[in-house]
C-alpha cells in the first residue's frame, strides 16, 4: 500500500509530559483521514513532527516513504496547523502572493483559491482584522494553492459558521475525489469527521486507541428506526433484518430502495407506524468507547 504518512513508535516528550508515547500509525495515500482524540492527545504534535517543525524524542515519521522534514517531501505537502497567523498589515491577496513567492509557487492561481475558500469579498482587507473563521479560510487557501499531494489540516473549521463548515467539507471531498489529494485532518467535530473522512484514527495519551474505516467504526451503514405498535408484529415482518430499539421502536437494516415495500408490508400486517427516520452511524459512541473514562475527564 502506498503510504502518505507513517509514524513508527514515535515518542515526543516535553519535560515530564509525554505528548507522544510510542505512537505507530500508517495513513494510506488517497482519501480523507481523520485524527481524533481528546485535548492533549498528541494530534498537533504528530502533525508538527510530520512537517519537520519539531523533532521526535525517538521513533520515526515518514512522508511518502522519506524521512519527515526533508525538503523534497515537504514540497509535496500543504498544511494548516491550528489557527494560522499572518502579518496583520498585509491583505489576504498579498499574503497569498507572499506565500507563493516563499514557496516557489509563483504560478499559483491565487484568485481562484481566494474564491474557492469564500474570501472573494475580503481579498483586499488586511488580515489583522480577520475573524478566526476568515483566518482559517485563508489558511486553507495557503494549504491548497501550491497543489500539494498531501494536505494536513489541524482543526480546519473550528472557528467557522455552519455554512462555512459545509463549504469546506465539499471542498475537501472534491479535492480528494477529483484531484486525488490525500487529506489528513484533526477535528473535534465528530459529525463533520463522519461525513468527510474515509478512515479515522483515535489517539489517546500519545498512543493509538483505535483505527479503521468510518463505516466499520460506526457500526456499518445507516439503519431505519421505526416507532411502531405492536413491536412484536413489526419484528415478525422484519425477521433477520430487524431488532428492537427500546420498548416502542425497531431498527431495520434495509436499503433505502427497500423502504416503500417494507412500510407497505408493516401496514398490511396491522402495524401502526408513528415515526420512521434514518439513523446514521454514530461516531461519537465509537469515539467514547475507544477511550478510557479517565482519558476523557482530564486533558493533560
Ligand atoms: N511546545 C510544547 N511545550 C510543552 N508542552 C507541549 C508543547 N506542545 C505540546 N505540548 C504538550 O503535549 C501534549 C500534546 O499536545 P498536542 O497539542 O499534540 O495535543 P492535541 O491532541 O493537538 O490537543 P488539542 O485537541 O487540544 O489540540 C499536551 O500535554 C501539550 O501540553
Ligand atoms: Mg491540537
XYZ file of C-alpha atoms and ligand atoms in Angstrom:
332
model
C 0.000 0.000 0.000
C 1.175 3.482 -0.840
C 1.535 5.405 2.433
C 1.250 9.175 2.798
C 2.330 9.301 6.443
C 3.840 6.677 8.704
C 4.587 7.025 12.386
C 6.777 4.318 13.865
C 6.963 4.114 17.625
C 7.024 7.906 17.907
C 7.853 9.376 21.276
C 7.904 13.105 21.993
C 8.457 14.406 25.488
C 8.254 17.975 26.724
C 9.829 17.799 30.185
C 7.659 15.374 32.121
C 4.860 15.396 29.519
C 4.810 12.539 27.034
C 2.963 14.197 24.138
C 3.518 11.065 22.028
C 4.118 7.820 23.839
C 5.060 5.182 21.261
C 2.603 6.058 18.511
C 2.566 3.803 15.466
C 0.185 4.638 12.645
C 0.046 4.239 8.860
C -2.031 6.640 6.806
C -2.645 5.499 3.225
C -2.270 7.811 0.242
C -5.634 8.833 -1.239
C -8.838 9.833 0.532
C -9.549 11.763 3.700
C -8.125 10.521 7.006
C -9.381 11.860 10.347
C -7.279 12.061 13.509
C -9.411 12.261 16.644
C -8.644 12.410 20.347
C -9.158 14.468 23.489
C -7.300 17.725 24.142
C -3.643 16.941 24.678
C -3.810 13.503 22.987
C -0.910 14.410 20.686
C -2.626 15.185 17.367
C -0.898 18.508 16.718
C 2.406 17.079 17.930
C 2.126 14.271 15.356
C 1.468 16.832 12.613
C 4.356 19.060 13.715
C 6.720 16.093 13.589
C 5.384 15.069 10.166
C 6.102 18.569 8.884
C 9.573 18.662 10.407
C 8.593 21.517 12.755
C 9.609 19.556 15.851
C 11.924 16.591 16.245
C 10.720 13.371 17.834
C 12.490 12.252 21.021
C 12.648 8.761 19.477
C 10.981 6.784 16.721
C 10.482 7.849 13.120
C 7.983 9.656 10.906
C 7.968 9.235 7.140
C 6.149 11.175 4.431
C 5.727 9.191 1.210
C 8.408 6.824 2.446
C 11.038 9.527 3.058
C 12.081 10.820 6.498
C 9.735 13.618 7.637
C 11.176 17.105 7.423
C 13.206 16.503 4.245
C 12.826 19.390 1.836
C 11.898 17.072 -1.029
C 8.963 15.548 0.884
C 7.854 18.919 2.305
C 7.405 20.208 -1.252
C 4.646 17.631 -1.662
C 2.739 18.824 1.442
C 0.459 21.704 2.320
C -0.606 22.306 5.910
C -2.579 24.418 8.307
C -1.695 23.809 11.945
C -4.233 25.385 14.297
C -5.376 28.939 13.523
C -2.671 30.385 11.287
C -1.019 33.739 11.951
C -0.020 36.025 9.142
C 1.499 39.517 9.044
C -1.519 41.628 10.114
C -0.702 44.558 7.813
C -0.966 42.512 4.587
C -4.225 41.943 2.738
C -5.436 38.382 2.137
C -4.385 38.596 -1.518
C -0.916 39.969 -0.682
C -0.481 37.297 1.988
C -1.027 34.579 -0.606
C 1.288 36.366 -3.058
C 3.982 36.490 -0.380
C 3.497 32.792 0.462
C 3.624 31.907 -3.236
C 6.981 33.671 -3.586
C 8.299 31.997 -0.439
C 7.336 28.513 -1.592
C 8.496 28.968 -5.169
C 4.916 28.631 -6.472
C 4.845 31.862 -8.461
C 2.317 30.366 -10.908
C -0.249 29.513 -8.228
C -3.752 30.641 -9.101
C -4.344 32.990 -6.178
C -7.603 34.467 -7.474
C -9.127 31.005 -7.923
C -8.250 29.977 -4.356
C -9.491 33.226 -2.820
C -12.891 32.496 -4.376
C -12.749 28.791 -3.584
C -12.375 29.382 0.175
C -15.056 32.082 0.192
C -12.822 35.125 0.724
C -13.754 36.923 -2.504
C -15.304 39.847 -0.643
C -12.399 40.233 1.784
C -9.387 39.752 -0.509
C -8.287 43.400 -0.161
C -8.744 43.629 3.596
C -5.809 43.427 5.998
C -5.756 40.064 7.742
C -5.120 41.706 11.125
C -8.846 42.424 11.250
C -9.916 38.929 10.174
C -12.156 36.755 12.352
C -10.968 33.262 13.330
C -13.065 31.651 10.580
C -11.676 34.079 7.978
C -8.101 33.324 9.059
C -8.865 29.638 8.713
C -10.249 30.180 5.213
C -7.042 31.993 4.287
C -5.013 29.196 5.880
C -6.869 26.653 3.751
C -6.141 28.615 0.586
C -2.480 28.676 1.651
C -2.501 24.917 2.287
C -4.046 24.059 -1.068
C -2.850 26.618 -3.583
C 0.554 25.065 -4.305
C -1.350 21.927 -5.409
C 0.295 19.542 -2.911
C -0.285 15.781 -2.969
C -0.884 15.712 0.786
C -2.611 18.327 2.911
C -2.504 18.240 6.709
C -5.238 20.283 8.392
C -5.352 20.737 12.163
C -8.904 21.646 13.197
C -9.547 23.435 9.899
C -13.103 24.533 10.620
C -13.123 25.044 14.401
C -13.956 28.762 14.024
C -16.297 28.534 11.053
C -20.033 29.075 10.794
C -22.243 26.134 9.710
C -22.392 27.229 6.071
C -18.607 27.615 6.034
C -18.150 24.137 7.505
C -20.353 22.710 4.773
C -18.451 24.575 2.028
C -15.100 23.390 3.324
C -16.368 19.829 3.646
C -17.392 19.917 -0.024
C -14.020 21.414 -0.971
C -12.087 18.725 0.912
C -14.158 15.885 -0.596
C -13.821 17.387 -4.046
C -10.042 17.661 -3.839
C -9.780 14.086 -2.575
C -12.227 12.591 -5.072
C -11.493 14.552 -8.240
C -7.852 15.529 -7.842
C -6.545 12.621 -5.798
C -5.204 14.810 -2.983
C -4.633 12.972 0.317
C -6.061 14.929 3.230
C -5.296 14.287 6.895
C -7.353 16.316 9.330
C -7.742 16.592 13.074
C -11.087 17.688 14.412
C -13.333 17.541 17.460
C -16.456 17.857 15.305
C -17.328 14.183 15.139
C -20.317 14.614 12.879
C -18.129 16.517 10.442
C -15.469 13.818 10.597
C -18.064 11.114 9.933
C -19.292 12.962 6.877
C -15.967 13.845 5.313
C -13.485 11.113 6.311
C -12.940 7.659 4.828
C -10.818 6.382 7.714
C -10.060 7.631 11.203
C -7.569 7.058 13.992
C -8.362 7.833 17.613
C -5.402 8.940 19.728
C -5.319 8.834 23.489
C -2.423 9.993 25.670
C 0.032 9.844 22.804
C -0.930 6.343 21.698
C -3.237 4.835 19.091
C -6.537 3.821 20.750
C -8.438 2.738 17.623
C -8.201 2.911 13.853
C -10.416 1.872 10.990
C -12.738 2.913 8.213
C -15.562 5.156 9.318
C -18.264 2.686 8.346
C -16.935 -0.185 10.400
C -16.133 2.037 13.401
C -19.635 3.474 13.389
C -21.286 0.068 13.109
C -21.967 -0.145 9.397
C -24.461 1.541 7.155
C -27.405 3.661 8.329
C -30.467 1.839 9.653
C -34.117 2.822 9.588
C -35.582 3.421 13.044
C -39.342 2.856 13.181
C -41.561 3.759 16.127
C -44.309 1.131 15.954
C -47.102 -0.720 17.770
C -47.065 -3.576 18.323
C -43.296 -4.032 18.271
C -43.588 -7.850 18.140
C -45.583 -7.792 14.892
C -43.048 -5.441 13.300
C -40.189 -7.731 14.320
C -42.009 -10.702 12.754
C -42.268 -8.827 9.437
C -38.623 -7.747 9.600
C -37.231 -11.178 10.504
C -33.418 -11.209 10.476
C -33.318 -7.584 9.301
C -34.872 -6.201 12.490
C -34.033 -5.748 16.137
C -35.845 -3.957 18.966
C -34.615 -0.488 19.979
C -36.257 0.240 23.310
C -39.893 -0.692 24.108
C -41.563 1.202 21.264
C -39.212 1.043 18.285
C -37.323 -1.254 15.964
C -34.169 -0.836 13.908
C -34.379 -2.127 10.351
C -31.251 -2.981 8.369
C -32.624 -2.218 4.919
C -31.543 -0.284 1.857
C -33.285 2.987 1.052
C -34.810 1.401 -2.064
C -36.435 -1.306 0.075
C -38.281 1.053 2.426
C -41.559 1.559 0.488
C -42.081 -2.230 0.290
C -41.169 -2.633 3.956
C -43.597 0.053 5.092
C -46.355 -1.472 2.959
C -45.689 -4.908 4.464
C -45.807 -3.480 8.002
C -49.103 -1.692 7.363
C -50.590 -4.848 5.830
C -49.556 -6.794 8.947
C -51.552 -4.340 11.087
C -48.518 -2.457 12.463
C -49.043 1.233 13.219
C -46.058 3.431 12.367
C -45.824 6.779 14.118
C -42.284 7.687 13.032
C -39.663 6.487 10.556
C -36.223 8.045 10.342
C -32.737 7.094 9.205
C -30.196 6.678 11.929
C -26.700 7.332 10.653
C -23.666 5.540 12.030
C -22.673 7.015 15.356
C -19.030 8.040 15.555
C -19.498 9.589 18.977
C -20.211 6.201 20.565
C -17.225 4.656 18.776
C -15.052 7.542 19.974
C -16.215 7.383 23.579
C -15.977 3.583 23.523
C -12.335 3.673 22.392
C -11.243 5.909 25.254
C -10.932 5.182 28.969
C -13.346 7.280 31.082
C -10.322 8.794 32.810
C -8.795 9.896 29.486
C -11.982 11.739 28.704
C -12.110 13.535 32.011
C -8.679 15.119 32.139
C -6.868 16.931 29.377
C -3.170 16.882 30.052
N 5.770 23.176 22.839
C 5.295 22.482 23.871
N 5.812 22.621 25.116
C 5.348 21.901 26.149
N 4.343 21.007 26.054
C 3.780 20.832 24.861
C 4.220 21.558 23.697
N 3.470 21.157 22.645
C 2.596 20.233 23.111
N 2.793 20.039 24.434
C 2.034 19.114 25.289
O 1.932 17.868 24.608
C 0.652 17.296 24.817
C 0.015 17.022 23.464
O -0.319 18.259 22.865
P -0.960 18.399 21.409
O -1.006 19.836 21.095
O -0.248 17.495 20.474
O -2.427 17.818 21.668
P -3.693 17.811 20.696
O -4.125 16.377 20.578
O -3.387 18.533 19.455
O -4.779 18.587 21.578
P -5.961 19.623 21.144
O -7.133 18.760 20.807
O -6.213 20.404 22.388
O -5.466 20.448 20.008
C -0.114 18.264 25.701
O 0.002 17.838 27.036
C 0.606 19.569 25.486
O 0.508 20.395 26.613
Mg -4.120 20.264 18.593
